[in-house]
mmCIF file of C-alpha atoms and ligand atoms in Angstrom:
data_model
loop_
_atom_site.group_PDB
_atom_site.id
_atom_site.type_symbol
_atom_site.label_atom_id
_atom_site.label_comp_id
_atom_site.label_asym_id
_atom_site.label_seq_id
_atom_site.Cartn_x
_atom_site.Cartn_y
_atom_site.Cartn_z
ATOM 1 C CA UNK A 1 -18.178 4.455 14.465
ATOM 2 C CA UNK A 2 -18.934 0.737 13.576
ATOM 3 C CA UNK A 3 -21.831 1.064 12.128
ATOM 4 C CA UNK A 4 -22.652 1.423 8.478
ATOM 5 C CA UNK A 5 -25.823 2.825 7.395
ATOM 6 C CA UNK A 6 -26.213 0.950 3.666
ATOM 7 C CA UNK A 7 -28.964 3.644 2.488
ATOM 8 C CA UNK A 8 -27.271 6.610 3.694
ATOM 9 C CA UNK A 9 -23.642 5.402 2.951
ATOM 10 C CA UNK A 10 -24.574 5.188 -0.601
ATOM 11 C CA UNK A 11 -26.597 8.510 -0.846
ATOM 12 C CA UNK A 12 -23.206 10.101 0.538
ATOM 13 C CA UNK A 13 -21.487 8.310 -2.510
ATOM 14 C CA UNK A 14 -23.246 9.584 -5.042
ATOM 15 C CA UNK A 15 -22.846 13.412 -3.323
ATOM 16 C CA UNK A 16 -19.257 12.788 -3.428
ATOM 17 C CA UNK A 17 -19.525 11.998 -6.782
ATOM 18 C CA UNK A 18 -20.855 14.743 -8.037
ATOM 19 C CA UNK A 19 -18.585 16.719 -6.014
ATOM 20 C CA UNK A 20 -15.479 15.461 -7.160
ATOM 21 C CA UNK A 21 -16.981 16.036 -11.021
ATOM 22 C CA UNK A 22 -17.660 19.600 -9.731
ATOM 23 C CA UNK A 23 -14.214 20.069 -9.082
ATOM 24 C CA UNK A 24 -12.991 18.579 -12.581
ATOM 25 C CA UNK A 25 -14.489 20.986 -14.144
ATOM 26 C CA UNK A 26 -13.252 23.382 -12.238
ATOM 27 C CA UNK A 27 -9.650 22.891 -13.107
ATOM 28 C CA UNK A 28 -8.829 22.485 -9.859
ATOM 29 C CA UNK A 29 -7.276 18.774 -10.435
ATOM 30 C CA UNK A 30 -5.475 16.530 -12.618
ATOM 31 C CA UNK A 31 -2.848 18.505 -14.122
ATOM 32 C CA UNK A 32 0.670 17.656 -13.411
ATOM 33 C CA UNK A 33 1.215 20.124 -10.716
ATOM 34 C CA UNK A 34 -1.859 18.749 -8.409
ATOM 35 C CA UNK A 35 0.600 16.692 -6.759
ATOM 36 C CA UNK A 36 3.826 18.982 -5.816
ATOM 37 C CA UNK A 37 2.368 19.890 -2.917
ATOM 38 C CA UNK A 38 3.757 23.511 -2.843
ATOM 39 C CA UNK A 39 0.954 25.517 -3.925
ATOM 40 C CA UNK A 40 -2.406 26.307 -1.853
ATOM 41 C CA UNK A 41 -5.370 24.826 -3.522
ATOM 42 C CA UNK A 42 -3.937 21.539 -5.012
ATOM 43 C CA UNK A 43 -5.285 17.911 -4.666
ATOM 44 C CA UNK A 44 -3.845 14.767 -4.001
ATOM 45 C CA UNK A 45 -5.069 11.800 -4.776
ATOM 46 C CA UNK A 46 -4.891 8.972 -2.198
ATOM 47 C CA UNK A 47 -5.809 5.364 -2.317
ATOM 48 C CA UNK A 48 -7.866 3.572 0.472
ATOM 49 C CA UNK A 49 -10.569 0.921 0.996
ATOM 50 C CA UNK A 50 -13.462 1.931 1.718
ATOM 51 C CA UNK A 51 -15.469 -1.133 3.506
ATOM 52 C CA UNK A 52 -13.110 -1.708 6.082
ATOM 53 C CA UNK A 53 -13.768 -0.367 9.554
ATOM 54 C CA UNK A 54 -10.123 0.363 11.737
ATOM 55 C CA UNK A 55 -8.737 0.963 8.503
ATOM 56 C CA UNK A 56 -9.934 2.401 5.415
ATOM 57 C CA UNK A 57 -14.296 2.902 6.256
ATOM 58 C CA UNK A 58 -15.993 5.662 3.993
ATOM 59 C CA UNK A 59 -19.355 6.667 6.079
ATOM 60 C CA UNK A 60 -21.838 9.267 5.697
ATOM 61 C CA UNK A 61 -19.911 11.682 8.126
ATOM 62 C CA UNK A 62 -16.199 10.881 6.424
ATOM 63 C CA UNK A 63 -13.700 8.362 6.384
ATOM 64 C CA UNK A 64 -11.743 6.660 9.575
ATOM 65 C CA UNK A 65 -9.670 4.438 9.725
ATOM 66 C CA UNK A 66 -6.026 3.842 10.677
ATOM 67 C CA UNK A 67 -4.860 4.086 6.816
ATOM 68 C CA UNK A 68 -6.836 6.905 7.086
ATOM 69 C CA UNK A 69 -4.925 8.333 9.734
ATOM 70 C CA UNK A 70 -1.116 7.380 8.010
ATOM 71 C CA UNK A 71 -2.352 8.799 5.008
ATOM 72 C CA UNK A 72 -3.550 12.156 6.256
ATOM 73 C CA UNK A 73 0.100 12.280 8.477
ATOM 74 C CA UNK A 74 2.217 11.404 5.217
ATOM 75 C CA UNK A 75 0.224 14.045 2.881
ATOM 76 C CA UNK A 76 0.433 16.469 5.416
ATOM 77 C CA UNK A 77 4.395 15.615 5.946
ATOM 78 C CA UNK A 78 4.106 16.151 1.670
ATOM 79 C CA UNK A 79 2.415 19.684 1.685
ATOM 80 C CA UNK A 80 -1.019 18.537 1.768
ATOM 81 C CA UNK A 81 -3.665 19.357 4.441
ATOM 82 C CA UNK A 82 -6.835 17.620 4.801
ATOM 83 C CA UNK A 83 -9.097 19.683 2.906
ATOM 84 C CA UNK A 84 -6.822 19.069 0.360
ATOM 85 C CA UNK A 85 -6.836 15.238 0.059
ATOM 86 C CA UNK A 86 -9.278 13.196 -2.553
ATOM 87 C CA UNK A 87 -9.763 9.721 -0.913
ATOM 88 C CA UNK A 88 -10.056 7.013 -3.694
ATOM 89 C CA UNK A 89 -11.566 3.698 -3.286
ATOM 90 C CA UNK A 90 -8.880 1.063 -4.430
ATOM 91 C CA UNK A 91 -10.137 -2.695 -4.190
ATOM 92 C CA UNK A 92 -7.638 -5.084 -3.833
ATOM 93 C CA UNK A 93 -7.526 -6.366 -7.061
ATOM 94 C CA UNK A 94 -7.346 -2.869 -8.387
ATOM 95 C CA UNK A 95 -3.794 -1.864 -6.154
ATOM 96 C CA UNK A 96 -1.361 -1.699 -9.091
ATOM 97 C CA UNK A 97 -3.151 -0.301 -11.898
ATOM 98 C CA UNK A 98 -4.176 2.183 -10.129
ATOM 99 C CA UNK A 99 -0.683 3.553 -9.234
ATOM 100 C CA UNK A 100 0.504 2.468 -13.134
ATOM 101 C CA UNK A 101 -2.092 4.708 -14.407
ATOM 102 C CA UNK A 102 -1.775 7.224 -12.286
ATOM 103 C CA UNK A 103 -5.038 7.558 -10.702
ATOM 104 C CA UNK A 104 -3.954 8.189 -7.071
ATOM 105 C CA UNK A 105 -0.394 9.212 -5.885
ATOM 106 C CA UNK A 106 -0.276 7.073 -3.344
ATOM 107 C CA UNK A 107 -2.013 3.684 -1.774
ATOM 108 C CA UNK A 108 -2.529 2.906 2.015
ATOM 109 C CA UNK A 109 -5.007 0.069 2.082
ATOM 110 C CA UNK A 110 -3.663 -2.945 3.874
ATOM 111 C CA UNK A 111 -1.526 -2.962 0.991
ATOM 112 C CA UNK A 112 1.041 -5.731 1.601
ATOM 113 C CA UNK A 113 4.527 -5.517 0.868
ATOM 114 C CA UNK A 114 5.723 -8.838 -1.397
ATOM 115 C CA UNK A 115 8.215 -9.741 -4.028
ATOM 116 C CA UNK A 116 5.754 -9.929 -7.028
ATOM 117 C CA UNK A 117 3.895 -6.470 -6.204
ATOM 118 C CA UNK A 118 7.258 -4.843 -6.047
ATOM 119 C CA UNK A 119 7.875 -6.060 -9.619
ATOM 120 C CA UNK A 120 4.785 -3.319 -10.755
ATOM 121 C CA UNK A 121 5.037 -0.800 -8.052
ATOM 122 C CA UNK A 122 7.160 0.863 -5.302
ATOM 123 C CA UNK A 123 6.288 0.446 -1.454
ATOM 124 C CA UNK A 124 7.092 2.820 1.366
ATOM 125 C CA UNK A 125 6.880 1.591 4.790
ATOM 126 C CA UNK A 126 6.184 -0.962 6.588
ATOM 127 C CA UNK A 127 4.032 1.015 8.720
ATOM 128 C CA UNK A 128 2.276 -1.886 10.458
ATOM 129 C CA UNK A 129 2.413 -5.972 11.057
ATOM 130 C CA UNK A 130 -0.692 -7.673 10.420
ATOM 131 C CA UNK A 131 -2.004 -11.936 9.987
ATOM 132 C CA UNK A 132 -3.693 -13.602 7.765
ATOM 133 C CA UNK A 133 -6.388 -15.281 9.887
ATOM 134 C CA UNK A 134 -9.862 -16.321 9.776
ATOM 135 C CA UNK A 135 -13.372 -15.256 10.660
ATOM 136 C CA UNK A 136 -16.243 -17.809 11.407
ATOM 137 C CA UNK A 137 -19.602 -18.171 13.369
ATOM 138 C CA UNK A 138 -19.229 -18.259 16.926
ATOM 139 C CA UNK A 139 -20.270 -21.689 17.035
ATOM 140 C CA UNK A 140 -18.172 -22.734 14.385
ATOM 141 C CA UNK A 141 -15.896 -26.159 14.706
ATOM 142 C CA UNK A 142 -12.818 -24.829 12.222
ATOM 143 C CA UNK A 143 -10.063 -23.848 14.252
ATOM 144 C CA UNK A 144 -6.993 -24.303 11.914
ATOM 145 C CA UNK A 145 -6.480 -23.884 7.828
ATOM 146 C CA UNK A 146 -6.845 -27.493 7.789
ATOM 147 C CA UNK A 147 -10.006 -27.439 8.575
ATOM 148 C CA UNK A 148 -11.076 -25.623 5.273
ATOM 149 C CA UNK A 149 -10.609 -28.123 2.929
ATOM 150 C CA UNK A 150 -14.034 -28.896 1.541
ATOM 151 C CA UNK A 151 -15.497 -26.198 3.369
ATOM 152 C CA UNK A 152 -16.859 -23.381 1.597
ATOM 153 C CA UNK A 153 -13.953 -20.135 2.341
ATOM 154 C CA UNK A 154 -14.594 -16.380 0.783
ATOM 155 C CA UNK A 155 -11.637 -13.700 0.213
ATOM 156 C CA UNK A 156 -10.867 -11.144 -1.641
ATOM 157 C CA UNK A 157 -9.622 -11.115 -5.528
ATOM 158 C CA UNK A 158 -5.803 -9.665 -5.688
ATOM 159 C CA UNK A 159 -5.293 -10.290 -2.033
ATOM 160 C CA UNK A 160 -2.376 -12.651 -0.607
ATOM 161 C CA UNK A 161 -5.272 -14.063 1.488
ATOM 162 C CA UNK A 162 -6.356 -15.668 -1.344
ATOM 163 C CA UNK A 163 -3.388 -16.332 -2.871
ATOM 164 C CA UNK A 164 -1.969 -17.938 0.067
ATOM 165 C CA UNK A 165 -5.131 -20.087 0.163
ATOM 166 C CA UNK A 166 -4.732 -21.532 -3.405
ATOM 167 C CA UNK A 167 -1.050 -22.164 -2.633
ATOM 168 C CA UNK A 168 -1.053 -22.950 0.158
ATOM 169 C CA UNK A 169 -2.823 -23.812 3.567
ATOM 170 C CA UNK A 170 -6.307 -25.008 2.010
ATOM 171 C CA UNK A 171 -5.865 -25.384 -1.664
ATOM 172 C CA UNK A 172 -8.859 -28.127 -1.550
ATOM 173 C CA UNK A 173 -11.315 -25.003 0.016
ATOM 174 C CA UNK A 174 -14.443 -24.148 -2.031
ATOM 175 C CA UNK A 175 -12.819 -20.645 -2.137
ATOM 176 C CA UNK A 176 -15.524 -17.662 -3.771
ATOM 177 C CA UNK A 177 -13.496 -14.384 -4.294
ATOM 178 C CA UNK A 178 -15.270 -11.515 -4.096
ATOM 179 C CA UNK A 179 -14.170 -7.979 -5.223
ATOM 180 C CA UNK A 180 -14.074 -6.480 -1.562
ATOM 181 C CA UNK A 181 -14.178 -8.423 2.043
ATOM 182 C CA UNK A 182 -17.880 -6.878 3.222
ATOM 183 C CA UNK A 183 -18.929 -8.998 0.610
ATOM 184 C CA UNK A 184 -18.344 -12.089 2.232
ATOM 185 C CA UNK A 185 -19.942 -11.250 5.510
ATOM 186 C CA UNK A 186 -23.713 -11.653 4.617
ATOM 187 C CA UNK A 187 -23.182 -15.405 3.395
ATOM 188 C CA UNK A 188 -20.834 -16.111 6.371
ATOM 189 C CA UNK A 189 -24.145 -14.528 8.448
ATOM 190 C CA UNK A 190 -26.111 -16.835 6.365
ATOM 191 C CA UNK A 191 -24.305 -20.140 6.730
ATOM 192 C CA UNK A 192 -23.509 -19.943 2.888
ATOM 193 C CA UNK A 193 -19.566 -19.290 3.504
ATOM 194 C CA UNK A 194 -18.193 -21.401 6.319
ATOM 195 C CA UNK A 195 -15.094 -18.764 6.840
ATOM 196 C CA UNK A 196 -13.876 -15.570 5.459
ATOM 197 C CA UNK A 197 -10.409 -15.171 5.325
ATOM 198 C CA UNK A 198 -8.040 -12.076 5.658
ATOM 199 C CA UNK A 199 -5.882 -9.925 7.709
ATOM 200 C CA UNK A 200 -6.223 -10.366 11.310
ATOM 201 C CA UNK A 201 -6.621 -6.728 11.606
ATOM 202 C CA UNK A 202 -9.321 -6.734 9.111
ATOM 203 C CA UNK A 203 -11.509 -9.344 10.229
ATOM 204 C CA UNK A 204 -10.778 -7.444 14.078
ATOM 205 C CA UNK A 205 -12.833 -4.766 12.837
ATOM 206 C CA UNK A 206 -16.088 -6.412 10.902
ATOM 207 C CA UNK A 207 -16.346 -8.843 14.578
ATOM 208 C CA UNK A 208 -16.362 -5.352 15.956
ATOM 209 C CA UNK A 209 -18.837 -4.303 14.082
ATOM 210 C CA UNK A 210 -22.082 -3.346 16.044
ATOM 211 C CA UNK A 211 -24.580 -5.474 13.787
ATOM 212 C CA UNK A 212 -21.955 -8.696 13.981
ATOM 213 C CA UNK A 213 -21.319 -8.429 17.836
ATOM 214 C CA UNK A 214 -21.187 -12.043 19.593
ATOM 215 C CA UNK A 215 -21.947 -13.473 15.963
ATOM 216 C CA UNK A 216 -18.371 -13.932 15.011
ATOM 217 C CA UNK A 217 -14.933 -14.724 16.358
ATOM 218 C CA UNK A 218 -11.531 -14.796 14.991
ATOM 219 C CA UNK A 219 -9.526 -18.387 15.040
ATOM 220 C CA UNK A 220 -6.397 -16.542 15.979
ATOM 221 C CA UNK A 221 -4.307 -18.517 13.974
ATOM 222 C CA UNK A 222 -1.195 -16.126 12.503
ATOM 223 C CA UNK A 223 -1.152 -17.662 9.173
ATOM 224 C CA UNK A 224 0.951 -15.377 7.492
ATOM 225 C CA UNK A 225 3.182 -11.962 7.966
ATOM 226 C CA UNK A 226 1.218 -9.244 5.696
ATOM 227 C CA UNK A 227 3.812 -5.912 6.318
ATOM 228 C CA UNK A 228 1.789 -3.011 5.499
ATOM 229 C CA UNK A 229 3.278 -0.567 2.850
ATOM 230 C CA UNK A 230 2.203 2.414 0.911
ATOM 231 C CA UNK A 231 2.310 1.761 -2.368
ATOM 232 C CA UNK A 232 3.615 4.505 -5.129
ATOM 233 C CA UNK A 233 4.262 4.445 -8.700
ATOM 234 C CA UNK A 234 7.121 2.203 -9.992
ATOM 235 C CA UNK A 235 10.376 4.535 -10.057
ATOM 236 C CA UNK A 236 8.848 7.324 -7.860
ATOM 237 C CA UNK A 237 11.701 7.051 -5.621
ATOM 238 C CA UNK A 238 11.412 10.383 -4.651
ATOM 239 C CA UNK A 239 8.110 9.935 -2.592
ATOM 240 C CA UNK A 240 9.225 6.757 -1.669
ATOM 241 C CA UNK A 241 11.509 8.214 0.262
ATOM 242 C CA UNK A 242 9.750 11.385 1.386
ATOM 243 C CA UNK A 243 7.031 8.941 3.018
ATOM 244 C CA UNK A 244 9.311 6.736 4.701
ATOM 245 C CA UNK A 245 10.636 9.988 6.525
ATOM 246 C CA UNK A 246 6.862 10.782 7.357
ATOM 247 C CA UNK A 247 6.490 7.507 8.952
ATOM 248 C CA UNK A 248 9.532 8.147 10.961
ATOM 249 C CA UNK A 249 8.290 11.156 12.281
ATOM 250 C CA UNK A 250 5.001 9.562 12.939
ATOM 251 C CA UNK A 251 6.349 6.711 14.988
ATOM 252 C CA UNK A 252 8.775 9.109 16.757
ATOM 253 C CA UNK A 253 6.738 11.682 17.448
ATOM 254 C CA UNK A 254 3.727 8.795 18.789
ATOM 255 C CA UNK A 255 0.888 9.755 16.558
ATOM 256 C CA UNK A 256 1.251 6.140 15.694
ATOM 257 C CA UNK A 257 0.542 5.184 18.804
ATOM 258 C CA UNK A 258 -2.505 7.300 18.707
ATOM 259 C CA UNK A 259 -3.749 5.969 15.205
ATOM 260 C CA UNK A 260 -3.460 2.718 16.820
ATOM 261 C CA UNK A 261 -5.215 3.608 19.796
ATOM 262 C CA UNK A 262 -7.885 5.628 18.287
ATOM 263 C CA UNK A 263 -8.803 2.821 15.149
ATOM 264 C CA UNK A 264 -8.109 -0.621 16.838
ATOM 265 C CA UNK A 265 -8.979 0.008 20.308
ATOM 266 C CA UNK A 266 -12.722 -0.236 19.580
ATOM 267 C CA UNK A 267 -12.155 -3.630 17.955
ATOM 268 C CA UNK A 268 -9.725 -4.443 20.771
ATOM 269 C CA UNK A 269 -7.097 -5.500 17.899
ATOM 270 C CA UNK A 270 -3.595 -6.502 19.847
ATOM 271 C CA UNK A 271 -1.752 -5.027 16.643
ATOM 272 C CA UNK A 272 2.119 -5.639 16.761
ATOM 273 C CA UNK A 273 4.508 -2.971 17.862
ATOM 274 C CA UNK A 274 5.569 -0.240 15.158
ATOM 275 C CA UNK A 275 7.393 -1.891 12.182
ATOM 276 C CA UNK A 276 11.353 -0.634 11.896
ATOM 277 C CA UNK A 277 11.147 1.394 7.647
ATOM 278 C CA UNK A 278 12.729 -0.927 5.470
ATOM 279 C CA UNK A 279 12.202 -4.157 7.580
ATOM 280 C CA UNK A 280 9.910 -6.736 6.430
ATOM 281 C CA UNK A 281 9.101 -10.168 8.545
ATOM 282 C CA UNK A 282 9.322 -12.788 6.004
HETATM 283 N N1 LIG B 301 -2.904 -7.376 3.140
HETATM 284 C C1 LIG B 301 -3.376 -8.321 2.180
HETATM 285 C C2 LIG B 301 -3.093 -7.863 0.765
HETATM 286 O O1 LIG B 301 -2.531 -6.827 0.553
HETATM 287 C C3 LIG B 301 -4.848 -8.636 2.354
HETATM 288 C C4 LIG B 301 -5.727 -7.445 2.553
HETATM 289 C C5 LIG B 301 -6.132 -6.775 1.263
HETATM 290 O O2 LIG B 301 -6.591 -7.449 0.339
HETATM 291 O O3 LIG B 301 -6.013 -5.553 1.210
HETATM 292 O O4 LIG B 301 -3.415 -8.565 -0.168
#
């Protein structure tokens, strides 16, 4: 499940592209009923990543991931099977427009919870603890933020990795942001980026990754608490709180534990235990 075929990946883009014109122009979406949930035959419109693998991975045969998995429990809690979800791809940078505009209904791609998000959009959850940590060559010497000053660092534009970066533990890094983390991995391959920096959970599943095995390891270092929400449109209170009732049930009824199981076990991520709804770790 780790590995991406380039070619074919973007061959089953452009099908899904044409599929989701297809059914445009069938009527079948956009109006403002496709997301009540009540009626057979309606879409909803989710937001994921889609170059993350654990969490949010579009691949020829579908998409996997945990956020995957949360987001096909909560729709389904909503009145929304599978066949009826349309995955979007929502880049970091592209989080809270998305929602303003109303492109998707709801987000769940390692979308962290913080004070100056909440200011543009509403969050559900959390749903899961994750670190800001970093990635480098096997044989690499950096073993704490420290170390990154002068050194060349890639993230992620919109992301608190970077953010954190600038403000905080390396703001003297050579830091490139790209618009999506598989970005960064061919120059830290090449020797061009000296660490790529994220969620631990994120960087769990590239090391995982069958093409990167033994190349890469993680410097374990828990930089920062990133609490996983779902993001919805500013005011939506309303699905706010019908999703944090979904992720009750989910955690109560242990198909969290089996999203964890199922998405981080092949990375061997040690996530933390399920996050209490309403709770963030500062
Ligand atoms: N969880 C962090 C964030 O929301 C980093 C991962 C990401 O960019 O999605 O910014």
């Amino acid at each position: 499940m780790f590995t991406m075929k380039l070619r074919k990946a973007s061959a089953a883009a452009a099908a899904a592209i044409v599929l989701s014109i297809t059914a445009t122009a069938c009527g079948g979406d956009g109006d403002s009923d496709s997301n009540s949930g009540s009626g057979g035959g309606d879409k909803i419109k989710i937001g994921i990543k889609y170059d993350q693998p654990g969490l949010g991975l579009k691949e020829p045969g579908g998409y996997s991931g945990f956020d995957v998995d949360v987001a096909t429990y909560v729709a389904k809690e909503l009145g929304y099977e599978p066949n009826q979800i349309e995955w979007v791809e929502t880049k970091s940078a592209d989080r809270e427009n998305a929602l303003a505009r109303g492109d998707v209904k709801f987000i769940a791609a390692t979308y962290s919870i913080t004070d100056e998000r909440k200011q543009k959009v509403d969050f559900a959850g959390p749903y899961l603890l994750a670190h800001q940590d970093l990635l480098v060559k096997t044989d690499s010497d950096i073993t704490e933020a420290t170390d990154l000053n002068g050194k060349n660092l890639c993230s992620v534009q919109g992301s608190t990795s970077a953010q954190n970066v600038k403000n905080d533990f390396a703001p003297k890094a050579n830091l490139k942001e790209n618009g999506t983390y598989s970005e960064c991995l061919a120059g830290l391959q090449s020797g061009a980026v000296d660490a790529l920096t994220t969620d631990d959970s994120i960087l769990a599943g590239y090391a995982a990754q069958e093409q990167y095995k033994g190349k890469f390891k993680l410097a374990g270092l828990k930089l920062s608490n990133e609490n996983y929400g779902i993001g919805v449109k500013k005011g939506d209170t309303e699905t706010v709180n019908k999703i944090n009732a979904a992720l009750e049930k989910m955690v109560k009824e242990k198909a969290w534990d089996k999203a964890v199981t199922d998405n981080f076990g092949p990375a061997n991520y040690k996530n933390e235990p399920a996050p209490k709804i309403g709770v963030i770790v500062k």
